[in-house]
Amino acid sequence: DTGVSQDPRHKITKRGQNVTFRCDPISEHNRLYWYRQTLGQGPEFLTYFQNEAQLEKSRLLSDRFSAERPKGSFSTLEIQRTEQGDSAMYLCASSGQTDTGELFFGEGSRLTVL
Amino acid sequence: QQPVQSPQAVILREGEDAVINCSSSKALYSVHWYRQKHGEAPVFLMILLKGGEQKGHDKISASFNEKKQQSSLYLTASQLSYSGTYFCGNSGGSNYKLTFGKGTLLTVNP
C-alpha cells in the first residue's frame, strides 16, 4: 500500500495523559498536513509542513499540541495533558511538489479521551 | 470563514441527479471538492480555480461562480458508489490551508 498511513488507528486515553500519533506520507510527497475532524464537521486545518519546516500552525493548535517532521519524511503529532475536547479524528494528508491542489488523506487516528 | 453547504442531506434513487451547493462570505481563490465514505479517508474529486473552467470527470462536474463566491457540484445519473459525505473546501490563496464546510450527506438507494 503506497498511500498515507497513520498509526495508531484508534487510541483511548484518560484525561491528562499524553498521546502521540504518527503519519507516514506518500514517499515522494514533500508537503504534509494535519487536520482534525469531529462528528458532523469537515476537517479543520491544524498545521502544515514543507519538507521538515513547519510553515503554519492554526490557532486551534494550543500549546498542548506539537507536531514535528524531523527528516522531512514521517511526522508526529503529540497532544499533552489531553482533555475531553481533544476527542476527534486526526487526519494526516500529503501532497507533492506539483501544486495540483490534491491532498491525499490517510484514514485517520481516532482519539477518545475519557 | 467556513463555507456553507446545502442541502445538509439528500436521498436519491440510483439514476437520479443531485446538486450540492457551497457558498462563502469571503473572496475565494479556489474551491476544492472531496467525498468521504463512512469510516474512510476523504478523497479528492476536483479543484476549481478562480478564472478557470468548469471541471468534471465521469458524471460528476462542478462550477465556480467567482462573483457570487459560490460553487456547485453536479452528480448526474447517480450510482450507489456516489453515497458518502461531500465536502467543499476553500482557500484564500494557497492550496494547503483549506477551510471545509460541514458536508452534505448523499445517500443513493437502489
mmCIF file of N, CA and C in Angstrom, chain B residues 2 5-6 15 18 20 23 26-27 29 32 34 42-43 50 54 58 63 65 68-69 78 86 90 92 100 107:
data_model
loop_
_atom_site.group_PDB
_atom_site.id
_atom_site.type_symbol
_atom_site.label_atom_id
_atom_site.label_comp_id
_atom_site.label_asym_id
_atom_site.label_seq_id
_atom_site.Cartn_x
_atom_site.Cartn_y
_atom_site.Cartn_z
ATOM 1 N N GLN B 2 -15.947 29.526 7.447
ATOM 2 C CA GLN B 2 -16.339 28.218 6.951
ATOM 3 C C GLN B 2 -17.366 28.380 5.829
ATOM 4 N N GLN B 5 -22.652 24.786 3.123
ATOM 5 C CA GLN B 5 -23.104 23.821 2.127
ATOM 6 C C GLN B 5 -24.602 23.594 2.256
ATOM 7 N N SER B 6 -25.233 23.351 1.110
ATOM 8 C CA SER B 6 -26.639 22.979 1.109
ATOM 9 C C SER B 6 -26.906 22.021 -0.044
ATOM 10 N N GLY B 15 -29.622 6.574 -10.422
ATOM 11 C CA GLY B 15 -30.001 7.145 -11.709
ATOM 12 C C GLY B 15 -30.482 8.577 -11.635
ATOM 13 N N ALA B 18 -28.323 15.077 -8.708
ATOM 14 C CA ALA B 18 -28.285 15.899 -7.495
ATOM 15 C C ALA B 18 -27.347 17.080 -7.698
ATOM 16 N N ILE B 20 -25.184 19.879 -5.244
ATOM 17 C CA ILE B 20 -24.742 20.300 -3.906
ATOM 18 C C ILE B 20 -24.105 21.678 -4.057
ATOM 19 N N SER B 23 -21.230 27.925 -0.606
ATOM 20 C CA SER B 23 -21.078 29.373 -0.730
ATOM 21 C C SER B 23 -20.191 29.900 0.394
ATOM 22 N N LYS B 26 -16.418 35.093 1.975
ATOM 23 C CA LYS B 26 -15.187 35.797 1.640
ATOM 24 C C LYS B 26 -14.747 35.411 0.232
ATOM 25 N N ALA B 27 -13.916 36.254 -0.351
ATOM 26 C CA ALA B 27 -13.447 36.017 -1.713
ATOM 27 C C ALA B 27 -12.694 34.698 -1.785
ATOM 28 N N TYR B 29 -10.216 31.936 -3.687
ATOM 29 C CA TYR B 29 -9.134 31.720 -4.648
ATOM 30 C C TYR B 29 -9.371 30.420 -5.400
ATOM 31 N N HIS B 32 -12.392 23.397 -3.526
ATOM 32 C CA HIS B 32 -11.970 22.004 -3.593
ATOM 33 C C HIS B 32 -13.130 21.134 -3.155
ATOM 34 N N TYR B 34 -14.321 17.204 -2.021
ATOM 35 C CA TYR B 34 -13.891 15.890 -1.549
ATOM 36 C C TYR B 34 -15.127 15.059 -1.212
ATOM 37 N N PRO B 42 -11.132 11.122 3.398
ATOM 38 C CA PRO B 42 -11.681 11.961 2.317
ATOM 39 C C PRO B 42 -10.886 11.740 1.038
ATOM 40 N N VAL B 43 -11.587 11.733 -0.075
ATOM 41 C CA VAL B 43 -10.949 11.516 -1.374
ATOM 42 C C VAL B 43 -11.219 12.727 -2.262
ATOM 43 N N LYS B 50 -10.030 30.128 -9.523
ATOM 44 C CA LYS B 50 -10.575 31.415 -9.939
ATOM 45 C C LYS B 50 -10.169 31.659 -11.391
ATOM 46 N N GLN B 54 -15.031 25.116 -15.953
ATOM 47 C CA GLN B 54 -15.797 24.120 -15.228
ATOM 48 C C GLN B 54 -15.107 22.780 -15.378
ATOM 49 N N ASP B 58 -16.227 11.730 -15.361
ATOM 50 C CA ASP B 58 -17.352 10.802 -15.355
ATOM 51 C C ASP B 58 -18.638 11.612 -15.339
ATOM 52 N N SER B 63 -19.053 23.703 -10.961
ATOM 53 C CA SER B 63 -18.890 25.054 -11.481
ATOM 54 C C SER B 63 -18.483 25.974 -10.344
ATOM 55 N N ASN B 65 -18.701 30.109 -9.458
ATOM 56 C CA ASN B 65 -19.117 31.470 -9.771
ATOM 57 C C ASN B 65 -18.364 32.416 -8.837
ATOM 58 N N LYS B 68 -20.357 35.466 -7.272
ATOM 59 C CA LYS B 68 -21.251 35.110 -6.170
ATOM 60 C C LYS B 68 -20.531 34.335 -5.072
ATOM 61 N N GLN B 69 -19.265 34.008 -5.314
ATOM 62 C CA GLN B 69 -18.483 33.224 -4.338
ATOM 63 C C GLN B 69 -19.193 31.917 -4.019
ATOM 64 N N SER B 78 -26.874 9.255 -10.774
ATOM 65 C CA SER B 78 -26.112 8.792 -9.607
ATOM 66 C C SER B 78 -26.039 7.267 -9.538
ATOM 67 N N TYR B 86 -20.076 14.747 1.103
ATOM 68 C CA TYR B 86 -19.341 15.615 0.183
ATOM 69 C C TYR B 86 -18.975 16.909 0.904
ATOM 70 N N ASN B 90 -12.497 25.771 0.807
ATOM 71 C CA ASN B 90 -11.984 26.925 0.074
ATOM 72 C C ASN B 90 -10.645 27.348 0.635
ATOM 73 N N GLY B 92 -7.825 30.729 0.721
ATOM 74 C CA GLY B 92 -7.725 32.163 0.498
ATOM 75 C C GLY B 92 -6.598 32.561 -0.416
ATOM 76 N N PHE B 100 -13.018 23.743 5.330
ATOM 77 C CA PHE B 100 -14.071 22.894 4.796
ATOM 78 C C PHE B 100 -15.434 23.263 5.367
ATOM 79 N N THR B 107 -27.087 9.981 0.025
ATOM 80 C CA THR B 107 -27.408 8.556 0.076
ATOM 81 C C THR B 107 -28.087 8.174 -1.223
#
